[in-house]
């Protein structure tokens, strides 16, 4: 049995699919376990959300009320963070939120794979967010969007402050992606480490075998905590997207 | 007003009885109807409270500050390194001057980020506290 806690994060081609699907500029593209999980997440979440609202009853079924609740949750979040005109980004933020949430939750299923524990995935998502912010800013304000990087200060300080603001802006995709990735990675590593304790104690024999119940109980507690973290991180990702979009939409208005 | 789902199948008597019960005995009370609006509003605000942001925990705040700081350092250092590399490409050997300067700027940006994050979190906590005091 493999007790390496990092083993679960290995991206590898699916069994029987170890030949590359195609090549892009000489790089072989495989259908990996990560790709499979993403396909499952996208398929399940879009199927659920479309089928759940199909009955469209006044008194909702359980599924419909779940779909409606997630809709209202995200709509309320966007409204409180960006105001009325932010709501046109609802599809974008809702898709991001549901994708990250489902990836986190599907990763909690034992034996599956946590897509969001890969920095490549989270950084790609965060890059989309920042691209969206930049495009929105330039579309709304034109060249005036660059005022975002010019705080109110005398000109001699601006020489110093503008690069700082620029760097601070470009930290966003990194802090956004690292936060999600590190939380998922840490949680799942912790679960695997405690799982390793259970096996190691259980096979030790004698009194120690009986003791293996302790880490097992801890795993249950950590699992609950991880469910909370899975939701919370998806939420944080979405709310920060809203906050960044708000800045692009309204520049410095809020001061 | 809740009709057991099986009454229809139990013959005409039950059906008539239930119709009588519904139309005559439990006809909507106008007071209750006007009350319904109030109760719905109440439920809605309660729902809104429940879907409000979860409170930021201590560890998540600490983690947020740490990532903001470190990410800014990485971006700053990386930008400086890139500029050095670019200049080196054109034959100016500036390494590591720009990297040092931009690393420091990155540190400043990191502190700026942390201050901004702290402001956001403070506002969030203040908002929550004022909600609790008004007792909505």
Coordinates of C-alpha atoms in Angstrom, one line a residue:
Chain A
X1 CA 0.0 0.0 0.0
X2 CA 1.2 3.4 -0.9
X3 CA 1.4 5.7 2.1
X4 CA 2.9 8.7 0.4
X5 CA 0.4 11.6 1.1
X6 CA 1.4 13.5 -2.0
X7 CA 0.6 10.5 -4.3
X8 CA -3.0 11.6 -4.6
X9 CA -2.0 14.8 -6.4
X10 CA -0.2 13.0 -9.2
X11 CA -1.6 13.9 -12.6
X12 CA -1.4 10.9 -14.9
X13 CA -3.0 9.6 -18.0
X14 CA -6.0 7.3 -17.4
X15 CA -5.4 3.6 -17.5
X16 CA -5.7 2.5 -21.2
X17 CA -5.3 6.0 -22.4
X18 CA -1.5 6.3 -22.1
X19 CA -1.2 7.4 -25.8
X20 CA -1.4 11.2 -26.3
X21 CA -4.8 12.3 -27.8
X22 CA -3.1 14.9 -30.1
X23 CA -0.2 17.3 -30.1
X24 CA 0.0 21.0 -29.8
X25 CA 3.2 22.5 -31.0
X26 CA 5.1 19.3 -30.2
X27 CA 3.6 18.9 -26.7
X28 CA 1.6 15.7 -26.3
X29 CA -1.9 16.2 -24.9
X30 CA -3.1 13.3 -22.7
X31 CA -6.5 12.7 -21.2
X32 CA -5.6 12.6 -17.6
X33 CA -7.4 11.8 -14.3
X34 CA -7.6 15.6 -13.8
X35 CA -9.3 16.1 -17.2
X36 CA -11.7 13.3 -16.5
X37 CA -12.7 14.9 -13.1
X38 CA -13.2 18.3 -14.8
X39 CA -15.4 16.7 -17.5
X40 CA -17.4 15.0 -14.8
X41 CA -17.8 18.2 -12.8
X42 CA -18.9 20.2 -15.8
X43 CA -21.3 17.5 -16.9
X44 CA -22.8 16.8 -13.5
X45 CA -23.2 20.5 -12.5
X46 CA -24.7 21.6 -15.8
X47 CA -27.0 18.6 -15.9
X48 CA -28.1 19.1 -12.3
X49 CA -28.7 22.8 -12.7
X50 CA -30.7 22.4 -15.9
X51 CA -32.8 19.4 -14.8
X52 CA -33.4 20.7 -11.3
X53 CA -35.2 23.9 -12.6
X54 CA -37.1 22.0 -15.3
X55 CA -40.3 21.4 -13.2
X56 CA -40.3 25.1 -12.5
X57 CA -42.9 24.8 -9.7
X58 CA -44.1 27.6 -7.5
X59 CA -43.4 25.3 -4.5
X60 CA -40.0 24.0 -5.5
X61 CA -38.8 20.5 -5.4
X62 CA -35.7 19.8 -3.4
X63 CA -33.4 20.0 -6.4
X64 CA -35.1 23.2 -7.7
X65 CA -34.8 24.9 -4.4
X66 CA -31.1 24.0 -4.3
X67 CA -30.6 25.5 -7.7
X68 CA -32.6 28.5 -6.8
X69 CA -30.7 29.0 -3.5
X70 CA -27.3 28.9 -5.3
X71 CA -28.6 31.4 -7.8
X72 CA -29.8 33.7 -5.1
X73 CA -26.6 33.3 -3.1
X74 CA -24.4 34.3 -6.0
X75 CA -26.7 37.1 -7.2
X76 CA -26.8 38.5 -3.6
X77 CA -23.0 38.3 -3.4
X78 CA -22.5 40.1 -6.7
X79 CA -25.1 42.7 -5.8
X80 CA -23.6 43.5 -2.4
X81 CA -20.0 43.6 -3.8
X82 CA -20.5 45.5 -7.1
X83 CA -24.0 46.9 -7.1
X84 CA -26.6 46.8 -9.8
X85 CA -24.4 47.0 -12.8
X86 CA -22.3 44.2 -11.7
X87 CA -25.1 41.8 -12.3
X88 CA -24.3 41.5 -15.9
X89 CA -21.3 39.4 -14.8
X90 CA -23.6 37.0 -13.1
X91 CA -23.1 34.2 -15.6
X92 CA -19.3 34.5 -15.3
X93 CA -19.2 34.6 -11.5
X94 CA -21.9 31.9 -11.2
X95 CA -20.0 29.5 -13.5
X96 CA -16.8 30.1 -11.7
X97 CA -18.4 29.6 -8.3
X98 CA -20.2 26.4 -9.3
X99 CA -17.1 25.0 -11.0
X100 CA -14.8 25.6 -8.1
X101 CA -17.4 24.4 -5.6
X102 CA -18.1 21.2 -7.5
X103 CA -14.4 20.6 -8.0
X104 CA -13.8 21.0 -4.3
X105 CA -16.7 18.7 -3.4
X106 CA -16.0 16.0 -5.9
X107 CA -12.4 16.1 -4.6
X108 CA -13.8 15.1 -1.2
X109 CA -15.1 11.8 -2.5
X110 CA -12.5 9.2 -1.4
X111 CA -10.4 7.9 -4.3
X112 CA -11.3 10.8 -6.7
X113 CA -9.0 13.6 -7.7
X114 CA -9.0 17.2 -6.5
X115 CA -8.7 19.4 -9.5
X116 CA -8.4 22.5 -7.5
X117 CA -5.3 21.2 -5.7
X118 CA -3.4 21.8 -9.0
X119 CA -1.9 25.3 -9.3
X120 CA -2.1 25.0 -13.1
X121 CA -5.9 24.8 -12.8
X122 CA -6.4 27.6 -10.2
X123 CA -3.9 29.9 -11.9
X124 CA -5.7 29.4 -15.2
X125 CA -9.0 30.3 -13.5
X126 CA -7.4 33.3 -11.8
X127 CA -5.9 34.5 -15.1
X128 CA -9.3 34.4 -16.6
X129 CA -10.6 36.6 -13.8
X130 CA -7.9 39.2 -14.2
X131 CA -8.2 39.2 -18.0
X132 CA -11.9 39.8 -17.5
X133 CA -11.2 42.6 -15.1
X134 CA -8.7 44.3 -17.5
X135 CA -11.0 43.9 -20.5
X136 CA -14.0 45.2 -18.6
X137 CA -12.0 48.1 -17.2
X138 CA -10.8 49.2 -20.7
X139 CA -14.3 48.7 -22.2
X140 CA -16.0 50.8 -19.6
X141 CA -13.4 53.6 -19.0
X142 CA -11.2 53.4 -22.1
X143 CA -7.7 54.6 -21.4
X144 CA -9.0 56.1 -18.1
X145 CA -8.8 52.6 -16.6
X146 CA -5.1 53.3 -16.1
X147 CA -6.1 55.8 -13.4
X148 CA -6.6 52.7 -11.2
X149 CA -2.8 52.6 -10.9
X150 CA -2.5 56.3 -10.1
X151 CA -3.4 57.1 -6.5
X152 CA -4.0 60.6 -5.2
X153 CA -0.5 61.8 -4.3
X154 CA 2.0 64.5 -5.3
X155 CA 3.9 63.7 -8.6
X156 CA 7.3 62.9 -7.0
X157 CA 5.6 60.1 -5.0
X158 CA 3.9 58.8 -8.0
X159 CA 7.2 57.6 -9.4
X160 CA 7.3 55.2 -6.5
X161 CA 3.6 54.6 -6.1
X162 CA 2.7 53.7 -9.7
X163 CA 5.1 50.7 -9.9
X164 CA 3.8 49.6 -6.4
X165 CA 0.2 49.8 -7.6
X166 CA 1.1 47.9 -10.7
X167 CA 2.8 45.1 -8.8
X168 CA 0.0 45.0 -6.4
X169 CA -2.5 44.6 -9.3
X170 CA -0.5 41.8 -10.8
X171 CA -0.3 39.9 -7.5
X172 CA -4.0 39.3 -7.7
X173 CA -4.0 36.3 -9.9
X174 CA -1.2 34.8 -7.8
X175 CA -2.8 35.4 -4.4
X176 CA -6.2 34.3 -5.8
X177 CA -4.9 31.0 -7.2
X178 CA -2.4 30.3 -4.4
X179 CA -5.1 30.7 -1.8
X180 CA -7.4 28.1 -3.4
X181 CA -4.7 25.7 -4.3
X182 CA -2.9 25.8 -1.0
X183 CA -6.0 25.3 1.0
X184 CA -7.1 22.3 -1.0
X185 CA -3.6 20.8 -1.0
X186 CA -3.1 21.3 2.7
X187 CA -6.4 19.8 3.6
X188 CA -6.1 16.7 1.4
X189 CA -2.5 16.1 2.5
X190 CA -3.6 16.2 6.1
X191 CA -6.3 13.7 5.4
X192 CA -3.8 11.4 3.7
X193 CA -1.3 11.7 6.5
X194 CA -3.9 10.8 9.1
X195 CA -5.0 8.0 6.9
X196 CA -1.4 6.8 6.9
X197 CA -1.4 6.8 10.7
X198 CA -4.4 4.6 10.7
X199 CA -2.7 2.0 8.5
X200 CA 0.6 2.2 10.3
X201 CA -1.0 1.8 13.7
X202 CA -3.4 -0.8 12.5
X203 CA -0.7 -3.1 11.2
X204 CA 1.6 -2.5 14.2
X205 CA -0.2 -5.2 16.2
X206 CA -1.1 -5.4 19.9
X207 CA -2.3 -2.4 21.8
X208 CA -1.2 -0.1 19.0
X209 CA -3.8 -1.6 16.6
X210 CA -6.5 -0.6 19.0
X211 CA -5.1 2.9 19.1
X212 CA -5.6 3.3 15.4
X213 CA -9.2 4.3 16.1
X214 CA -8.0 7.7 17.3
X215 CA -6.6 9.0 14.0
X216 CA -9.7 7.5 12.3
X217 CA -12.0 9.7 14.5
X218 CA -9.7 12.6 13.7
X219 CA -10.2 12.0 10.0
X220 CA -13.9 12.3 10.5
X221 CA -13.5 15.7 12.1
X222 CA -11.0 16.9 9.5
X223 CA -13.4 15.7 6.8
X224 CA -16.1 17.9 8.2
X225 CA -13.7 20.8 8.4
X226 CA -12.6 20.1 4.8
X227 CA -16.2 20.3 3.6
X228 CA -16.4 23.7 5.2
X229 CA -13.2 24.8 3.6
X230 CA -14.3 23.4 0.2
X231 CA -17.3 25.7 0.3
X232 CA -15.5 28.6 1.9
X233 CA -12.7 28.7 -0.7
X234 CA -15.2 28.6 -3.6
X235 CA -17.0 31.5 -1.9
X236 CA -13.8 33.4 -1.4
X237 CA -12.8 32.9 -5.0
X238 CA -16.1 34.2 -6.2
X239 CA -16.3 37.2 -3.8
X240 CA -12.8 38.3 -4.7
X241 CA -13.7 38.1 -8.3
X242 CA -16.6 40.4 -7.5
X243 CA -14.4 42.8 -5.6
X244 CA -11.9 43.0 -8.5
X245 CA -14.7 43.5 -11.0
X246 CA -16.1 46.2 -8.8
X247 CA -12.8 48.1 -8.9
X248 CA -12.7 47.8 -12.7
X249 CA -16.3 49.0 -13.0
X250 CA -16.1 51.9 -10.5
X251 CA -12.4 52.7 -10.3
X252 CA -11.9 54.8 -7.1
X253 CA -15.5 55.8 -6.5
X254 CA -15.9 54.0 -3.2
X255 CA -13.5 56.4 -1.5
Chain B
X1 CA -55.8 23.3 4.1
X2 CA -53.5 20.4 3.7
X3 CA -55.3 17.6 1.8
X4 CA -53.9 14.2 2.4
X5 CA -52.8 12.9 -1.0
X6 CA -55.0 9.7 -0.8
X7 CA -58.4 11.4 -0.4
X8 CA -59.3 11.4 -4.1
X9 CA -59.1 7.7 -4.2
X10 CA -61.3 7.1 -1.1
X11 CA -64.6 7.8 -2.8
X12 CA -66.9 10.8 -3.4
X13 CA -67.8 11.2 0.2
X14 CA -64.3 12.2 1.3
X15 CA -63.9 14.4 -1.7
X16 CA -67.1 16.3 -0.9
X17 CA -66.2 16.5 2.8
X18 CA -62.7 17.9 1.9
X19 CA -64.3 20.5 -0.5
X20 CA -66.7 21.5 2.2
X21 CA -63.9 21.7 4.7
X22 CA -61.7 23.8 2.5
X23 CA -64.3 26.2 1.1
X24 CA -66.4 26.7 4.2
X25 CA -64.6 25.8 7.4
X26 CA -61.1 26.9 6.5
X27 CA -61.8 29.8 4.1
X28 CA -59.0 32.3 4.2
X29 CA -59.2 34.6 7.1
X30 CA -58.6 38.2 5.8
X31 CA -56.5 39.0 8.9
X32 CA -54.4 35.9 8.3
X33 CA -54.0 36.9 4.7
X34 CA -52.7 40.3 5.5
X35 CA -50.5 38.7 8.1
X36 CA -49.1 36.4 5.4
X37 CA -47.3 39.2 3.7
X38 CA -45.6 40.1 7.0
X39 CA -44.6 36.6 7.6
X40 CA -43.2 36.2 4.1
X41 CA -41.1 39.4 4.6
X42 CA -39.8 38.0 7.9
X43 CA -38.9 34.7 6.3
X44 CA -37.2 36.5 3.4
X45 CA -35.0 38.6 5.7
X46 CA -34.1 35.5 7.7
X47 CA -33.2 33.8 4.5
X48 CA -31.1 36.7 3.5
X49 CA -29.3 36.6 6.8
X50 CA -28.6 32.9 6.3
X51 CA -27.1 33.4 2.8
X52 CA -24.9 36.3 4.0
X53 CA -21.2 35.9 4.0
X54 CA -19.8 33.3 6.3
X55 CA -17.6 35.0 9.0
X56 CA -13.9 35.2 8.2
X57 CA -12.1 32.9 10.7
X58 CA -8.8 33.8 12.3
X59 CA -6.8 31.4 10.3
X60 CA -8.3 32.4 7.0
X61 CA -7.4 36.0 7.7
X62 CA -3.9 35.1 8.6
X63 CA -3.6 33.0 5.5
X64 CA -4.9 35.8 3.3
X65 CA -2.3 38.2 4.6
X66 CA 0.5 35.7 4.1
X67 CA -0.4 35.0 0.5
X68 CA -0.9 38.7 -0.3
X69 CA 2.6 39.5 1.1
X70 CA 4.4 36.6 -0.5
X71 CA 2.7 36.9 -3.9
X72 CA 3.7 40.6 -4.1
X73 CA 7.3 39.7 -3.3
X74 CA 7.3 37.0 -6.0
X75 CA 5.7 39.3 -8.6
X76 CA 8.1 42.2 -7.7
X77 CA 11.2 40.0 -7.8
X78 CA 10.0 38.3 -11.0
X79 CA 9.3 41.5 -12.8
X80 CA 12.8 42.8 -11.8
X81 CA 14.4 39.6 -12.9
X82 CA 12.5 39.9 -16.2
X83 CA 13.7 43.4 -16.8
X84 CA 17.3 42.4 -16.0
X85 CA 17.0 39.6 -18.4
X86 CA 15.6 41.9 -21.1
X87 CA 18.4 44.4 -20.6
X88 CA 20.9 41.6 -20.6
X89 CA 19.5 40.5 -24.0
X90 CA 20.3 43.9 -25.4
X91 CA 23.8 43.9 -24.0
X92 CA 23.3 45.9 -20.8
X93 CA 24.4 44.0 -17.7
X94 CA 22.2 45.4 -15.1
X95 CA 21.7 42.2 -13.2
X96 CA 20.8 42.2 -10.3
X97 CA 20.1 46.0 -10.0
X98 CA 16.5 45.9 -11.2
X99 CA 15.7 42.7 -9.3
X100 CA 16.7 44.3 -6.1
X101 CA 14.8 47.5 -6.7
X102 CA 11.6 45.6 -7.8
X103 CA 11.9 43.2 -4.9
X104 CA 11.7 46.2 -2.6
X105 CA 8.8 47.6 -4.6
X106 CA 7.2 44.2 -4.3
X107 CA 7.6 44.3 -0.5
X108 CA 5.9 47.7 -0.5
X109 CA 3.1 46.4 -2.7
X110 CA 2.7 43.5 -0.4
X111 CA 2.3 45.7 2.6
X112 CA -0.2 47.8 0.6
X113 CA -2.1 44.7 -0.2
X114 CA -2.2 43.6 3.4
X115 CA -3.4 47.0 4.4
X116 CA -6.1 46.9 1.8
X117 CA -7.2 43.4 2.8
X118 CA -7.3 44.5 6.5
X119 CA -9.5 47.4 5.5
X120 CA -11.9 45.0 3.7
X121 CA -12.1 42.6 6.6
X122 CA -12.6 45.4 9.0
X123 CA -15.5 46.7 7.0
X124 CA -17.0 43.3 6.8
X125 CA -16.8 42.7 10.5
X126 CA -18.2 46.2 11.2
X127 CA -21.1 45.5 8.9
X128 CA -21.8 42.3 10.7
X129 CA -21.7 43.9 14.1
X130 CA -24.1 46.7 13.1
X131 CA -26.4 44.0 11.7
X132 CA -26.4 42.2 15.0
X133 CA -27.1 45.4 16.9
X134 CA -30.0 46.4 14.8
X135 CA -31.2 42.9 15.3
X136 CA -32.4 42.3 11.7

